[in-house]
Coordinates of C-alpha atoms and ligand atoms in Angstrom, one line a residue:
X1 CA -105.3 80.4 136.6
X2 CA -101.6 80.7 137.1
X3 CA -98.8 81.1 134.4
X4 CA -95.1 80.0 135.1
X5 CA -91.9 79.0 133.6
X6 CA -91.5 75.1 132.5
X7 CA -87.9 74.7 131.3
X8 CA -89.1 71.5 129.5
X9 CA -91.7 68.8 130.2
X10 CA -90.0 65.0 129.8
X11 CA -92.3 62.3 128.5
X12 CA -91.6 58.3 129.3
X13 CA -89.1 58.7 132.0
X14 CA -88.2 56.3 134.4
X15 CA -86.2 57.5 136.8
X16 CA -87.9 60.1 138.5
X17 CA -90.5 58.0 140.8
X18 CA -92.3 54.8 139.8
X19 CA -93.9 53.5 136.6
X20 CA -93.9 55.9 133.2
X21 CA -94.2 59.2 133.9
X22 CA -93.8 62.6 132.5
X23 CA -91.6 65.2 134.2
X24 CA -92.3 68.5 134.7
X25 CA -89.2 70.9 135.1
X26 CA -90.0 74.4 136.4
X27 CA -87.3 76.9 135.9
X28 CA -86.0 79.2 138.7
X29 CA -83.6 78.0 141.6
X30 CA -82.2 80.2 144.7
X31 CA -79.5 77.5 145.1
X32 CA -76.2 77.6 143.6
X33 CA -74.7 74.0 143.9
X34 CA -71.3 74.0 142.7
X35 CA -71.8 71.0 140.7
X36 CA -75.1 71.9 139.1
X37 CA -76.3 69.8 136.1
X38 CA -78.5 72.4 135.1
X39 CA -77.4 76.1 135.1
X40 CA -79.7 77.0 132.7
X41 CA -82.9 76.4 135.5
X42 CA -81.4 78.9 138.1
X43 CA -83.2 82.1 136.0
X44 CA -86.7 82.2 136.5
X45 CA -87.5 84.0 132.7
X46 CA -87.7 81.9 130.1
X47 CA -83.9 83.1 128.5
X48 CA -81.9 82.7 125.7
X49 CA -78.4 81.2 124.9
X50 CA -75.9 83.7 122.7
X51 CA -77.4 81.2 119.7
X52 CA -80.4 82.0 120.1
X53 CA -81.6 79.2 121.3
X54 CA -84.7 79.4 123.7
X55 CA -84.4 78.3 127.3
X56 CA -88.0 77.6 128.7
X57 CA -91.5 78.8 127.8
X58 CA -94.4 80.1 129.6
X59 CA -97.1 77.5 130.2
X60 CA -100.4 77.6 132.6
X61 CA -101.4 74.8 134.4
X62 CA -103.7 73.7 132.6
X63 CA -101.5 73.9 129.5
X64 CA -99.4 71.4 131.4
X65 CA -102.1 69.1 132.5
X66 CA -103.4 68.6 129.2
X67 CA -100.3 67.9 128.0
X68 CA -99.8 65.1 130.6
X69 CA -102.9 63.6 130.3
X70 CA -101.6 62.7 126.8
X71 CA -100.3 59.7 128.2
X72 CA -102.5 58.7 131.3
X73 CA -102.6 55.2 129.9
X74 CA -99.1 54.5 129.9
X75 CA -99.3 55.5 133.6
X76 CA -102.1 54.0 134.9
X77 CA -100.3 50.6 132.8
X78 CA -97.5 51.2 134.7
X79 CA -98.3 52.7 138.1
X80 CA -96.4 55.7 136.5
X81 CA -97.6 59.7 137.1
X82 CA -96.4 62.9 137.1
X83 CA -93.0 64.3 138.4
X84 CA -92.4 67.8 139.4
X85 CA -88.8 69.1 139.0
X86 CA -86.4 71.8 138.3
X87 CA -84.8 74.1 138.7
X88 CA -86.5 74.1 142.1
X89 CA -89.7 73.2 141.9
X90 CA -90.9 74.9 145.6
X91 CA -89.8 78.4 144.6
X92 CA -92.8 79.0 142.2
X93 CA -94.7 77.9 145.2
X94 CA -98.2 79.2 143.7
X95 CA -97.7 77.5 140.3
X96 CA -96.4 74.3 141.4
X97 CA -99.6 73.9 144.1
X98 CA -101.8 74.4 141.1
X99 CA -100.1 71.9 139.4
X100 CA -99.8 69.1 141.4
X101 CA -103.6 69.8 142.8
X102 CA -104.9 69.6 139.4
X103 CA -102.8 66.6 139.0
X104 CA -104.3 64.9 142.0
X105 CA -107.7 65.9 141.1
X106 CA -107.0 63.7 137.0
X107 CA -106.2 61.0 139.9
X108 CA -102.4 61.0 139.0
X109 CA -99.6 59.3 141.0
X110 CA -97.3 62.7 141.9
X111 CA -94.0 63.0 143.0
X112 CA -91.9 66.0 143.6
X113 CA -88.0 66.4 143.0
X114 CA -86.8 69.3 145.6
X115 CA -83.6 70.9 147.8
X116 CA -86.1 70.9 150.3
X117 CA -85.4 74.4 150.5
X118 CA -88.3 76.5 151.0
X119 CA -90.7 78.3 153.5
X120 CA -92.3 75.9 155.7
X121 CA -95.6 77.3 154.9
X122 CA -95.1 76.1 151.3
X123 CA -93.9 72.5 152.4
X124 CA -97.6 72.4 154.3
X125 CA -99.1 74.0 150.9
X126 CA -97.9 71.2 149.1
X127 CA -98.0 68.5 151.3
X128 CA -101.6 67.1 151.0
X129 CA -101.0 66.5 147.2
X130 CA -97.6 65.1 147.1
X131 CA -97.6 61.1 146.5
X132 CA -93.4 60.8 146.6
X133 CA -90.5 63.2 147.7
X134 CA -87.5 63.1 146.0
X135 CA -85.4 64.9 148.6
X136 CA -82.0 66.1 147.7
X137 CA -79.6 65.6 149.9
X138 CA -76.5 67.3 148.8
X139 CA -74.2 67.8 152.0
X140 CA -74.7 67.3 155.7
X141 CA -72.6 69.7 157.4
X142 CA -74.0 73.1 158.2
X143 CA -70.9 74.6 156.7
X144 CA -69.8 73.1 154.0
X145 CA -73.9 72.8 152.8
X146 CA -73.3 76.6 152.7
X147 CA -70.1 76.8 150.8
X148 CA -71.5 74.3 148.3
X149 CA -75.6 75.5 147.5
X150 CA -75.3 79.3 149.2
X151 CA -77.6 78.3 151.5
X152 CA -78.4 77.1 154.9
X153 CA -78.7 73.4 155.8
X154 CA -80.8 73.9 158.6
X155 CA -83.9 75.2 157.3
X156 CA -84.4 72.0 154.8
X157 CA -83.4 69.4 157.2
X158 CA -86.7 70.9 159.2
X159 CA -88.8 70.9 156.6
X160 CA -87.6 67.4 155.9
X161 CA -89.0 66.7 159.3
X162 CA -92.5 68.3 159.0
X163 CA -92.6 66.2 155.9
X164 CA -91.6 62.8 157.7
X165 CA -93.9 63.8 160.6
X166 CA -96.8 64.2 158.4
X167 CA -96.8 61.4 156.7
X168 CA -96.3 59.4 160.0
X169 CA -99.2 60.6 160.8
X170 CA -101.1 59.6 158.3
X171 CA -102.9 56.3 158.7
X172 CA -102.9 55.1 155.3
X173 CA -98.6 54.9 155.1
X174 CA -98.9 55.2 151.0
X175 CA -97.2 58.2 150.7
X176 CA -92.9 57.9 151.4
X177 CA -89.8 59.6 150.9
X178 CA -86.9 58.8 149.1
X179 CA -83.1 60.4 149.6
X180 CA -81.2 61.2 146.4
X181 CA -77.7 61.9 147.6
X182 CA -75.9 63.6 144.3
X183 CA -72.3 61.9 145.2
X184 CA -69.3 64.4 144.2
X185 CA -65.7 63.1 144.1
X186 CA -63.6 64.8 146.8
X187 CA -66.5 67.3 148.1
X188 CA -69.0 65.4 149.7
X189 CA -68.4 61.3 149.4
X190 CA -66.2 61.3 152.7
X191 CA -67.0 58.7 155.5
X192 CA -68.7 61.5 157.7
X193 CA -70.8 62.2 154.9
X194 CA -71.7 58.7 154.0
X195 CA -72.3 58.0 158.0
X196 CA -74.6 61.3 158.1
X197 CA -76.8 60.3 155.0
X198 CA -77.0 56.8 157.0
X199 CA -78.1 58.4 160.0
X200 CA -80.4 61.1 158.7
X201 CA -82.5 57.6 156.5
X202 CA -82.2 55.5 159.6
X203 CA -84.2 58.7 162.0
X204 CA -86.9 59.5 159.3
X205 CA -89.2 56.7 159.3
X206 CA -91.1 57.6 155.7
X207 CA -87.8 57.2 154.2
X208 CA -88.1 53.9 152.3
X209 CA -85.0 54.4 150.1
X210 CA -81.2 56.2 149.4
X211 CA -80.8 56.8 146.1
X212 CA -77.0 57.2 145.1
X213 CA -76.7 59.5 142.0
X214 CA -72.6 59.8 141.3
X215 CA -71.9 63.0 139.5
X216 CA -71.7 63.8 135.9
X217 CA -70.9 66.8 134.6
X218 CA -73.8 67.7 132.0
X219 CA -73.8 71.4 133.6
X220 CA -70.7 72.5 132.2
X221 CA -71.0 73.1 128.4
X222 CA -74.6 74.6 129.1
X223 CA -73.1 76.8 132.1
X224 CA -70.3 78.0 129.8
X225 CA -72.6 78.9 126.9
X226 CA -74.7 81.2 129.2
X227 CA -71.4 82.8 130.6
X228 CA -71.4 81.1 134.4
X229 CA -69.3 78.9 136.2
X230 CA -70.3 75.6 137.6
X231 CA -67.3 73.1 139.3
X232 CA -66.2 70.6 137.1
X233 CA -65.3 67.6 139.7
X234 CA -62.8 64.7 138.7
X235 CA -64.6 61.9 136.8
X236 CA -65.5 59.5 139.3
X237 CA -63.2 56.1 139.7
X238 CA -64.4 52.8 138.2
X239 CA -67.5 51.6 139.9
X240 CA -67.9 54.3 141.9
X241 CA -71.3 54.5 142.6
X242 CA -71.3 51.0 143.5
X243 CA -68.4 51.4 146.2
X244 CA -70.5 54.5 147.8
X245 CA -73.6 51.9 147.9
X246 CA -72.4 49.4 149.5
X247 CA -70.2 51.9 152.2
X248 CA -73.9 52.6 153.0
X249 CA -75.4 49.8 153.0
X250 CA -73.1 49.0 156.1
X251 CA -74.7 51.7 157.5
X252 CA -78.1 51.7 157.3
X253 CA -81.0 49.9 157.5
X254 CA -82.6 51.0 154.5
X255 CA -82.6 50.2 151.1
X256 CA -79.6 52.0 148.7
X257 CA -80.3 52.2 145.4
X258 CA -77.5 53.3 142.1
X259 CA -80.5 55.2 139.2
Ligands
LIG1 S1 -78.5 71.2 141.3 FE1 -80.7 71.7 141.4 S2 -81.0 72.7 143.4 FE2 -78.8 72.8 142.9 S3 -78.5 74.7 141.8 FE3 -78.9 73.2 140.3 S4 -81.1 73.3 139.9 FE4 -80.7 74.3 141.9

């Protein structure tokens, strides 16, 4: 049985795929977004601030399965499940498989907040027990997706593919894929931005829905506590979110949602 990382585990949340569920944060990123909200996932140890407070704890899978079965009720009352986030959840490939396969085997609803960047072998890995992608979409020129994360566009926007094409194939159509756009002030809320996210939703046809998540900084006082730098954008303008929304609704045929 594997053992990995779990920054924390979130119980009753709402926000992260449908119904009650609990969220499962793994800790570990390769990313670097400028904006981050949460510096303290990139390590993959379990760390500690200067204070001495812990960051993380080693877990199996198991461990974490029992600990969300604790609330299988409120899920299946609901049509809640499990979440698995970050930090990035695909770059502890072999923990987050175990995971989410012993997940689907307790007949839980799973969903699965990622970049998207990973190798495409681990995208097919997961794929058959993955209910709902979350798929970040944080920039959709080839540059500027560089200067902002550190890495490549390219190789997420395939996997984001595969993942489409699977799930097109399938015959049962249950299983979808939803955009979550992290919107920064002046880096990535332009009209070619907002036009790209419209065309990307409008070619993928699992894509039932744009989330619009304007930024907030709750990276900063935990990046400057563990001595790293994260960008600290202007706070957005009054009604921000809801401006971006309905740019893109102009757009695109598919629903746009503000969390
Ligand atoms: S925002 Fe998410 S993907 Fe980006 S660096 Fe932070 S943890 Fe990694």
């Amino acid at each position: 049985m594997r053992e990995g990382v779990v920054l924390k585990i979130e119980k009753f949340a709402t926000h992260d795929g449908p119904g009650i569920r609990t969220v499962v944060f793994l800790k570990g990123c390769k990313l670097r977004c400028k904006w981050c909200h949460s510096p303290e996932s990139w390590s993959f140890g379990v760390q500690k601030y200067p204070d001495g407070e812990i960051i993380g704890q080693k877990m199996t899978s198991d461990e974490v399965i029992s600990t969300l079965m604790e609330d299988k009720d409120f899920y299946d009352a609901s049509g809640g499940g499990m979440t698995l986030s970050g930090g990035e959840p695909l770059a502890s490939p072999g923990f987050a498989v175990e995971i989410l396969k012993k997940a689907k085997h307790k007949a839980l609803h799973t969903a699965i907040e990622t970049s998207g960047y990973a190798a495409p072998e681990v995208i097919d890995e997961v794929l058959p027990f993955v209910d709902l992608w979350l798929w970040d979409v944080k920039e959709l020129d080839e540059k500027k997706h560089i200067s902002y994360t550190l890495v490549p566009l390219e190789p997420i926007l395939s996997n984001l593919r595969r993942v489409n094409a699977a799930l097109e194939a399938e015959s049962s159509q249950t299983r979808k894929i939803i955009l979550r756009c992290p919107m920064i002030p002046g880096l990535n809320d332009g009209n070619a931005e907002i036009e790209a996210i419209a065309k990307l939703a409008d070619s993928l046809s699992r894509v039932v829905q744009i989330d619009i998540e304007p930024y907030i900084p709750y990276g900063i006082d935990k990046a400057r506590r563990l001595g790293l730098k994260v960008y600290e954008a202007p706070q957005p303008p009054p009604e921000y979110g809801e401006k971006i929304v309905s740019r893109l609704c102009a757009l695109t045929s598919k629903p746009v949602c503000l969390p």
